[in-house]
Short mmCIF file of C-alpha atoms and ligand atoms in Angstrom, two decimals:
data_model
loop_
_atom_site.label_atom_id
_atom_site.label_comp_id
_atom_site.label_asym_id
_atom_site.label_seq_id
_atom_site.Cartn_x
_atom_site.Cartn_y
_atom_site.Cartn_z
CA MET M 1 0.00 0.00 0.00
CA ASN M 2 1.30 3.40 -0.91
CA LYS M 3 1.00 5.62 2.11
CA LYS M 4 -0.12 9.16 1.43
CA VAL M 5 2.58 11.68 2.28
CA VAL M 6 1.89 15.37 2.71
CA TYR M 7 5.20 17.16 3.14
CA MET M 8 4.89 20.41 5.06
CA ASP M 9 8.43 20.91 6.27
CA TYR M 10 9.96 22.96 3.45
CA ALA M 11 11.69 25.23 5.96
CA ALA M 12 13.72 22.22 7.13
CA THR M 13 14.68 21.23 3.62
CA THR M 14 13.22 20.97 0.11
CA TYR M 15 13.39 18.29 -2.51
CA THR M 16 15.75 18.95 -5.42
CA LYS M 17 13.85 20.00 -8.53
CA PRO M 18 14.19 17.65 -11.51
CA GLU M 19 15.57 20.46 -13.74
CA VAL M 20 18.21 21.12 -11.08
CA LEU M 21 19.18 17.48 -10.73
CA GLU M 22 19.36 17.10 -14.50
CA GLU M 23 21.92 19.91 -14.78
CA MET M 24 23.98 18.42 -11.95
CA ILE M 25 24.35 14.85 -13.20
CA PRO M 26 27.01 15.35 -15.92
CA TYR M 27 29.30 16.87 -13.29
CA PHE M 28 29.46 13.55 -11.44
CA ASN M 29 30.53 11.38 -14.34
CA GLN M 30 31.17 13.24 -17.60
CA TYR M 31 32.80 16.46 -16.39
CA PHE M 32 34.33 15.21 -13.19
CA GLY M 33 37.68 16.94 -13.63
CA ASN M 34 39.16 19.00 -10.84
CA PRO M 35 38.44 22.64 -11.75
CA SER M 36 42.02 23.53 -10.83
CA SER M 37 43.51 21.19 -13.48
CA ILE M 38 44.25 22.35 -17.00
CA TYR M 39 42.89 19.68 -19.39
CA SER M 40 39.64 20.22 -21.19
CA ILE M 41 37.22 18.23 -18.97
CA SER M 42 38.39 20.49 -16.16
CA ARG M 43 37.79 23.59 -18.24
CA GLU M 44 34.15 22.46 -18.48
CA THR M 45 33.83 22.22 -14.71
CA LYS M 46 35.45 25.60 -14.26
CA LYS M 47 33.07 27.12 -16.76
CA ALA M 48 30.11 25.55 -14.97
CA ILE M 49 31.19 27.12 -11.68
CA ASP M 50 31.47 30.53 -13.37
CA ILE M 51 27.95 30.20 -14.74
CA ALA M 52 26.62 29.26 -11.31
CA ARG M 53 28.44 32.20 -9.75
CA ASP M 54 26.84 34.53 -12.29
CA ARG M 55 23.41 33.13 -11.52
CA VAL M 56 23.79 33.61 -7.76
CA ALA M 57 25.15 37.13 -8.27
CA LYS M 58 22.28 38.07 -10.55
CA ALA M 59 19.66 36.83 -8.07
CA LEU M 60 21.08 39.17 -5.40
CA ASN M 61 22.10 42.08 -7.66
CA ALA M 62 25.70 41.47 -6.69
CA ASP M 63 28.84 41.18 -8.79
CA ARG M 64 30.09 37.67 -9.55
CA SER M 65 33.39 38.48 -7.84
CA GLU M 66 31.45 38.94 -4.61
CA ILE M 67 30.04 35.37 -4.46
CA TYR M 68 31.92 32.61 -2.61
CA PHE M 69 30.64 29.04 -2.50
CA THR M 70 30.56 27.22 0.83
CA GLY M 71 29.47 23.88 2.24
CA GLY M 72 26.03 25.24 3.18
CA GLY M 73 24.23 27.91 5.16
CA SER M 74 25.87 27.13 8.49
CA GLU M 75 29.35 27.48 7.03
CA ALA M 76 28.46 30.80 5.41
CA ASP M 77 27.13 32.08 8.76
CA ASN M 78 30.22 30.89 10.63
CA TRP M 79 32.51 32.45 8.06
CA ALA M 80 30.78 35.83 8.13
CA LEU M 81 30.87 36.10 11.92
CA LYS M 82 34.27 34.62 12.72
CA GLY M 83 35.88 36.10 9.62
CA ILE M 84 34.81 39.65 10.48
CA ALA M 85 35.39 39.23 14.21
CA PHE M 86 38.99 38.06 13.75
CA ALA M 87 39.83 40.56 11.01
CA HIS M 88 38.51 43.60 12.87
CA LYS M 89 39.17 42.87 16.53
CA GLU M 90 41.61 45.78 16.70
CA LYS M 91 38.76 48.14 15.94
CA GLY M 92 36.35 46.66 18.45
CA ASN M 93 35.00 43.53 20.11
CA HIS M 94 31.27 44.21 19.94
CA ILE M 95 28.78 42.34 17.73
CA ILE M 96 25.02 42.86 17.57
CA THR M 97 22.56 40.13 16.66
CA THR M 98 19.05 39.09 17.73
CA LYS M 99 17.52 36.57 20.09
CA ILE M 100 15.77 34.74 17.27
CA GLU M 101 18.65 33.81 14.98
CA HIS M 102 19.32 30.31 13.70
CA HIS M 103 21.73 28.31 15.87
CA ALA M 104 24.40 28.69 13.18
CA ILE M 105 24.53 32.36 14.24
CA LEU M 106 23.71 32.06 17.95
CA HIS M 107 26.16 29.28 18.72
CA THR M 108 28.91 31.05 16.75
CA CYS M 109 28.26 34.19 18.79
CA GLU M 110 28.43 32.18 22.01
CA TYR M 111 31.76 30.71 20.87
CA LEU M 112 33.18 34.17 20.10
CA GLU M 113 31.95 35.38 23.48
CA LYS M 114 33.30 32.45 25.47
CA TYR M 115 36.69 31.87 23.85
CA HIS M 116 37.64 35.10 22.08
CA GLY M 117 36.54 37.94 24.32
CA PHE M 118 33.80 39.35 22.10
CA GLU M 119 30.77 41.04 23.56
CA ILE M 120 27.47 40.21 21.96
CA THR M 121 24.23 42.16 22.19
CA TYR M 122 21.19 39.99 21.50
CA LEU M 123 18.39 42.33 20.45
CA ASP M 124 14.86 41.66 21.68
CA VAL M 125 12.00 41.28 19.23
CA ASN M 126 8.37 42.32 19.60
CA GLU M 127 5.46 39.88 19.83
CA GLU M 128 5.56 39.47 16.04
CA GLY M 129 9.24 38.62 16.10
CA ILE M 130 10.51 41.91 14.65
CA ILE M 131 13.36 44.00 16.05
CA SER M 132 13.10 47.68 16.95
CA LEU M 133 15.25 49.98 14.80
CA GLU M 134 15.57 52.31 17.81
CA ASP M 135 17.01 49.45 19.87
CA LEU M 136 19.47 48.71 17.11
CA LYS M 137 20.62 52.34 16.88
CA ASN M 138 21.01 52.53 20.64
CA ALA M 139 23.02 49.31 20.78
CA ILE M 140 25.70 50.45 18.33
CA THR M 141 28.82 51.80 20.09
CA ASP M 142 32.29 52.78 18.84
CA LYS M 143 33.36 49.21 19.63
CA THR M 144 30.72 47.66 17.34
CA ILE M 145 32.18 45.97 14.27
CA LEU M 146 29.30 43.86 13.01
CA VAL M 147 25.51 43.62 12.97
CA SER M 148 24.11 40.20 11.99
CA ILE M 149 20.32 40.08 11.65
CA MET M 150 18.47 37.34 9.82
CA PHE M 151 16.29 38.23 6.82
CA GLY M 152 13.39 35.83 7.42
CA ASN M 153 12.97 33.63 10.48
CA ASN M 154 12.87 29.86 9.96
CA GLU M 155 10.39 29.19 12.78
CA ILE M 156 7.83 31.98 12.76
CA GLY M 157 8.43 33.53 9.34
CA ALA M 158 9.09 37.08 10.57
CA ILE M 159 10.76 39.27 7.93
CA GLN M 160 12.98 42.02 9.35
CA PRO M 161 13.14 45.58 8.01
CA ILE M 162 16.39 44.77 6.19
CA LYS M 163 16.68 47.92 4.10
CA GLU M 164 16.26 50.14 7.18
CA ILE M 165 18.80 48.05 9.10
CA GLY M 166 21.21 48.35 6.17
CA ALA M 167 20.82 52.13 6.15
CA ILE M 168 21.55 52.38 9.89
CA CYS M 169 24.66 50.19 9.58
CA LYS M 170 25.89 52.20 6.63
CA GLU M 171 25.46 55.46 8.50
CA LYS M 172 27.19 54.10 11.61
CA LYS M 173 29.93 52.45 9.53
CA VAL M 174 29.51 48.91 10.87
CA PHE M 175 29.32 45.80 8.71
CA PHE M 176 25.90 44.29 8.12
CA HIS M 177 25.51 40.55 7.61
CA THR M 178 22.16 38.85 7.05
CA ASP M 179 21.31 35.15 7.20
CA ALA M 180 18.99 34.99 4.19
CA VAL M 181 18.78 31.19 4.01
CA GLN M 182 14.97 31.29 4.38
CA ALA M 183 14.43 34.49 2.42
CA VAL M 184 16.25 33.72 -0.83
CA GLY M 185 13.76 32.49 -3.40
CA ASN M 186 10.86 33.78 -1.30
CA VAL M 187 11.50 37.52 -1.02
CA ALA M 188 13.03 39.94 -3.54
CA ILE M 189 16.61 40.71 -2.47
CA ASP M 190 18.88 43.47 -3.72
CA VAL M 191 22.12 43.71 -1.75
CA LYS M 192 22.96 47.15 -3.18
CA ASP M 193 19.59 48.75 -2.56
CA MET M 194 19.42 47.17 0.92
CA ASN M 195 23.02 48.04 1.88
CA ILE M 196 23.86 44.45 2.74
CA ASP M 197 27.60 43.78 3.20
CA MET M 198 27.38 40.01 3.61
CA LEU M 199 24.61 37.50 3.00
CA SER M 200 24.33 33.75 3.61
CA LEU M 201 22.25 31.35 1.53
CA ALA M 202 21.88 27.58 1.11
CA GLY M 203 20.97 25.28 -1.76
CA HIS M 204 18.67 22.84 0.01
CA LYS M 205 16.15 25.47 1.15
CA ILE M 206 15.50 26.57 -2.45
CA TYR M 207 15.01 23.23 -4.28
CA GLY M 208 18.73 22.72 -4.80
CA PRO M 209 21.08 20.14 -3.26
CA LYS M 210 22.19 19.88 0.37
CA GLY M 211 25.72 20.66 1.51
CA VAL M 212 26.23 23.69 -0.70
CA GLY M 213 25.66 27.35 -0.03
CA ALA M 214 27.20 30.73 -0.65
CA LEU M 215 28.39 33.81 1.15
CA TYR M 216 28.10 37.15 -0.61
CA ILE M 217 30.91 39.42 0.55
CA LYS M 218 30.79 42.99 -0.72
CA LYS M 219 33.89 44.03 -2.63
CA GLY M 220 36.66 45.49 -0.49
CA ILE M 221 35.63 44.00 2.85
CA LYS M 222 38.49 42.62 4.88
CA ILE M 223 37.59 39.19 6.25
CA HIS M 224 39.64 36.26 7.51
CA ASN M 225 39.28 32.80 6.00
CA LEU M 226 37.38 30.09 7.82
CA VAL M 227 38.60 27.09 5.81
CA HIS M 228 42.35 27.19 5.17
CA GLY M 229 44.13 25.18 2.50
CA GLY M 230 44.31 25.38 -1.29
CA GLY M 231 43.73 28.44 -3.40
CA GLN M 232 40.11 27.84 -4.43
CA GLU M 233 37.53 30.64 -4.41
CA LYS M 234 40.22 33.27 -4.97
CA ALA M 235 42.17 31.82 -2.03
CA ARG M 236 39.33 32.66 0.34
CA ARG M 237 37.71 29.25 0.80
CA ALA M 238 39.91 26.20 0.42
CA GLY M 239 38.82 22.76 -0.75
CA THR M 240 38.11 21.18 -4.12
CA GLU M 241 34.84 22.65 -5.29
CA ASN M 242 31.57 20.72 -4.91
CA VAL M 243 31.05 21.21 -8.62
CA ALA M 244 27.75 19.37 -9.06
CA GLY M 245 26.40 21.00 -5.92
CA ILE M 246 27.44 24.46 -7.09
CA VAL M 247 25.84 23.83 -10.50
CA GLY M 248 22.65 22.76 -8.71
CA LEU M 249 22.66 25.82 -6.47
CA GLY M 250 23.08 28.06 -9.51
CA LYS M 251 20.20 26.46 -11.35
CA ALA M 252 17.96 26.46 -8.27
CA ILE M 253 18.49 30.14 -7.53
CA GLU M 254 17.88 31.07 -11.16
CA LEU M 255 14.59 29.14 -11.22
CA ALA M 256 13.59 30.74 -7.92
CA SER M 257 14.25 34.30 -9.13
CA ASP M 258 12.49 33.73 -12.46
CA ASN M 259 9.35 32.49 -10.69
CA LEU M 260 9.45 34.65 -7.57
CA ASP M 261 6.15 36.51 -8.09
CA THR M 262 3.98 33.56 -9.10
CA HIS M 263 5.56 31.35 -6.44
CA ASN M 264 4.86 34.00 -3.81
CA ARG M 265 1.28 34.67 -4.77
CA ARG M 266 0.45 30.96 -4.80
CA LEU M 267 2.10 30.24 -1.46
CA VAL M 268 0.60 33.25 0.31
CA GLU M 269 -2.86 32.12 -0.70
CA LEU M 270 -2.30 28.56 0.55
CA ARG M 271 -0.55 29.82 3.68
CA ASP M 272 -3.42 32.09 4.65
CA LYS M 273 -5.98 29.39 3.99
CA LEU M 274 -4.04 27.08 6.28
CA ILE M 275 -3.65 29.75 8.97
CA ASN M 276 -7.33 30.70 8.91
CA GLY M 277 -8.39 27.08 9.05
CA LEU M 278 -6.14 26.29 12.01
CA LEU M 279 -7.26 29.38 13.90
CA GLU M 280 -10.80 28.00 13.93
CA ILE M 281 -9.59 25.40 16.44
CA PRO M 282 -10.37 26.79 19.93
CA TYR M 283 -7.47 28.13 22.06
CA THR M 284 -5.13 28.38 19.10
CA LYS M 285 -2.75 31.24 18.53
CA LEU M 286 -0.76 32.28 15.47
CA ASN M 287 2.94 32.87 16.10
CA GLY M 288 4.69 35.51 14.03
CA PRO M 289 3.39 38.31 11.82
CA THR M 290 0.70 38.30 9.14
CA GLY M 291 0.67 39.50 5.53
CA GLU M 292 3.79 40.87 3.87
CA LYS M 293 5.88 40.70 7.02
CA ARG M 294 5.65 36.89 6.99
CA LEU M 295 7.55 34.46 4.76
CA PRO M 296 5.09 33.16 2.15
CA GLY M 297 5.54 29.50 3.11
CA ASN M 298 5.49 29.73 6.90
CA VAL M 299 2.70 28.75 9.29
CA ASN M 300 3.31 28.44 13.03
CA VAL M 301 0.60 28.04 15.63
CA CYS M 302 0.33 27.12 19.29
CA PHE M 303 -2.40 24.86 20.57
CA LYS M 304 -2.90 25.50 24.24
CA PHE M 305 -2.78 22.54 26.66
CA ILE M 306 -0.85 20.09 24.46
CA GLU M 307 2.70 19.14 23.48
CA GLY M 308 4.07 19.87 20.02
CA GLU M 309 5.96 16.58 19.99
CA SER M 310 2.82 14.50 20.41
CA ILE M 311 1.05 16.38 17.60
CA LEU M 312 3.98 15.57 15.33
CA LEU M 313 3.77 11.86 16.04
CA MET M 314 0.07 11.75 15.31
CA LEU M 315 0.48 13.80 12.15
CA ASP M 316 3.24 11.45 11.05
CA ALA M 317 0.88 8.50 11.45
CA MET M 318 -1.34 10.25 8.90
CA GLY M 319 1.51 10.90 6.52
CA ILE M 320 1.86 14.59 7.38
CA CYS M 321 5.46 15.80 7.80
CA ALA M 322 5.65 18.84 10.05
CA SER M 323 7.88 20.28 12.69
CA SER M 324 7.66 21.70 16.16
CA GLY M 325 10.04 24.54 16.89
CA SER M 326 12.86 23.83 14.46
CA ALA M 327 14.35 20.57 13.23
CA CYS M 328 17.50 21.29 15.19
CA THR M 329 15.69 21.52 18.52
CA SER M 330 12.94 18.95 18.22
CA GLY M 331 14.17 15.85 19.90
CA SER M 332 15.07 17.93 22.92
CA LEU M 333 12.48 19.13 25.38
CA ASP M 334 13.71 22.73 25.42
CA PRO M 335 11.07 25.07 24.09
CA SER M 336 12.11 27.09 21.06
CA HIS M 337 14.25 30.16 21.82
CA VAL M 338 12.28 31.99 19.14
CA LEU M 339 8.90 31.36 20.75
CA LEU M 340 10.28 32.40 24.14
CA ALA M 341 11.68 35.58 22.56
CA ILE M 342 8.24 36.60 21.26
CA GLY M 343 6.99 36.31 24.82
CA LEU M 344 5.26 32.93 24.94
CA PRO M 345 5.36 31.21 28.33
CA HIS M 346 7.15 27.83 28.40
CA GLU M 347 4.01 25.71 28.64
CA ILE M 348 2.47 27.29 25.54
CA ALA M 349 5.70 27.33 23.54
CA HIS M 350 5.74 23.55 23.93
CA GLY M 351 2.49 23.17 22.01
CA SER M 352 3.72 24.72 18.80
CA LEU M 353 3.36 23.35 15.31
CA ARG M 354 5.23 24.62 12.26
CA LEU M 355 3.84 23.76 8.87
CA SER M 356 5.99 25.11 6.07
CA ILE M 357 4.70 24.84 2.54
CA GLY M 358 6.43 25.06 -0.81
CA ASP M 359 6.27 24.47 -4.53
CA GLY M 360 5.03 20.91 -4.16
CA THR M 361 2.15 21.87 -1.86
CA THR M 362 -1.33 21.65 -3.36
CA GLU M 363 -4.70 23.00 -2.27
CA GLU M 364 -5.64 19.37 -1.65
CA ASP M 365 -2.77 19.03 0.83
CA VAL M 366 -4.02 22.05 2.73
CA VAL M 367 -7.55 20.65 2.84
CA TYR M 368 -6.22 17.28 4.05
CA VAL M 369 -4.23 18.87 6.87
CA LEU M 370 -7.18 21.04 7.91
CA GLU M 371 -9.30 17.92 8.01
CA LYS M 372 -6.87 16.01 10.25
CA VAL M 373 -5.45 18.56 12.68
CA PRO M 374 -8.61 19.51 14.62
CA ALA M 375 -9.35 15.88 15.56
CA ILE M 376 -5.73 15.32 16.62
CA VAL M 377 -5.76 18.42 18.80
CA GLN M 378 -9.05 17.34 20.38
CA ARG M 379 -7.77 13.84 21.07
CA LEU M 380 -4.63 15.14 22.71
CA ARG M 381 -6.59 17.65 24.75
CA ASP M 382 -8.90 14.88 25.93
CA MET M 383 -5.80 13.17 27.36
CA SER M 384 -4.32 16.37 28.78
CA PRO M 385 -4.56 16.95 32.53
CA LEU M 386 -4.06 20.68 31.89
CA TYR M 387 -7.05 20.80 29.59
CA ASP M 388 -9.08 18.74 32.02
CA GLU M 389 -8.34 21.20 34.82
CA PHE M 390 -9.13 24.12 32.55
CA VAL M 391 -12.49 22.70 31.47
CA LYS M 392 -13.45 21.86 35.07
CA GLY M 393 -12.43 25.37 36.11
CA ASP M 394 -14.71 26.74 33.41
CA GLU M 395 -17.66 24.69 34.60
CA LYS M 396 -17.41 25.93 38.17
C1 PLP G 401 18.67 25.96 7.33
C2 PLP G 401 19.15 27.24 7.88
C3 PLP G 401 20.51 27.45 8.13
C4 PLP G 401 21.55 26.37 7.96
O1 PLP G 401 21.77 26.02 6.65
P1 PLP G 401 22.46 24.61 6.32
O2 PLP G 401 22.64 24.64 4.83
O3 PLP G 401 21.52 23.57 6.78
O4 PLP G 401 23.77 24.58 7.02
C5 PLP G 401 20.91 28.69 8.59
N1 PLP G 401 20.01 29.67 8.78
C6 PLP G 401 18.70 29.51 8.56
C7 PLP G 401 17.78 30.65 8.77
C8 PLP G 401 18.23 28.29 8.09
O5 PLP G 401 16.92 28.13 7.89
#
């Protein structure tokens, strides 16, 4: 029997699109030469990397010389933070970020704090998950060297006022890095117009392969290397290139930019249908902003009185793939740092469900999920001592 699968975890990873995979395959067997060698099969691989670099640059309105390929989003984030911290520590030891970043940023900041004497300011966010520009301005001192604020949040979909942040950083002469892993392919990005100095992205969140990403570094910025070794990537990122992966990333980002508007409109419609349907379940709260301030594929709700983990298991039994908090934290019982940052108390943050939709999501999928979730929530509440107490309290 073929079990029905409804995948709603696109924020964790996407499938690789067939057109992307098709472009990648020759670089495993036909053009497998090392791009640094001089014979002709290697010239083909080198050319393919150049084309991919052009495609990434075009999607961001950057120059191709400003794009460096990495082993994914986490590496790009690590490089931006450590590379700037170590190259500019003479100027200052202060970095500003937010409380709702991905762990690739937060854990790197903690490392710089603990072992290298940096001071980190973690900006608060409001109940929608958005920072205050006033707070940012007030946090910048003459010791500040870097501001790193994510573009779109992976858990609650909040999109930050990136252009305004870029303008503040430019005026105050501090570098501005943004983790745009969730935003690329979902939001229009222009690094020049938005005054972005560095930007991280990853292949597997935009229908490309896993284990490949890129860091945009604006021309002229002094940054230390993260990966030392050979002279690849203009001697800034060592290691034989992941040629097929880079080709896939290039194709994926090109497809995403070409279809940005239609993709967005379709997802926003499905997203809002899903949100409105879920909010009909009693004692349910939407986490994160609505409308344009929310990533088009993100839905995150809390069901009072129940545990996110148990919802996931029951959804899985019905073939629905979803997530509670983020993939990196589920499996532990710690509530999401993002949900705590938007002010949810621990017990409610535990009952969260993230459904993230994407290109493969159909209206039928949304209807199926809206059919199944209310009964699951009711069943779990019927078993919940908290709910029992609450109902009895109500009856008194
Ligand atoms: C997925 C993700 C990352 C990490 O990217 P990897 O390619 O998995 O290393 C970083 N930041 C955000 C916002 C993400 O969603």
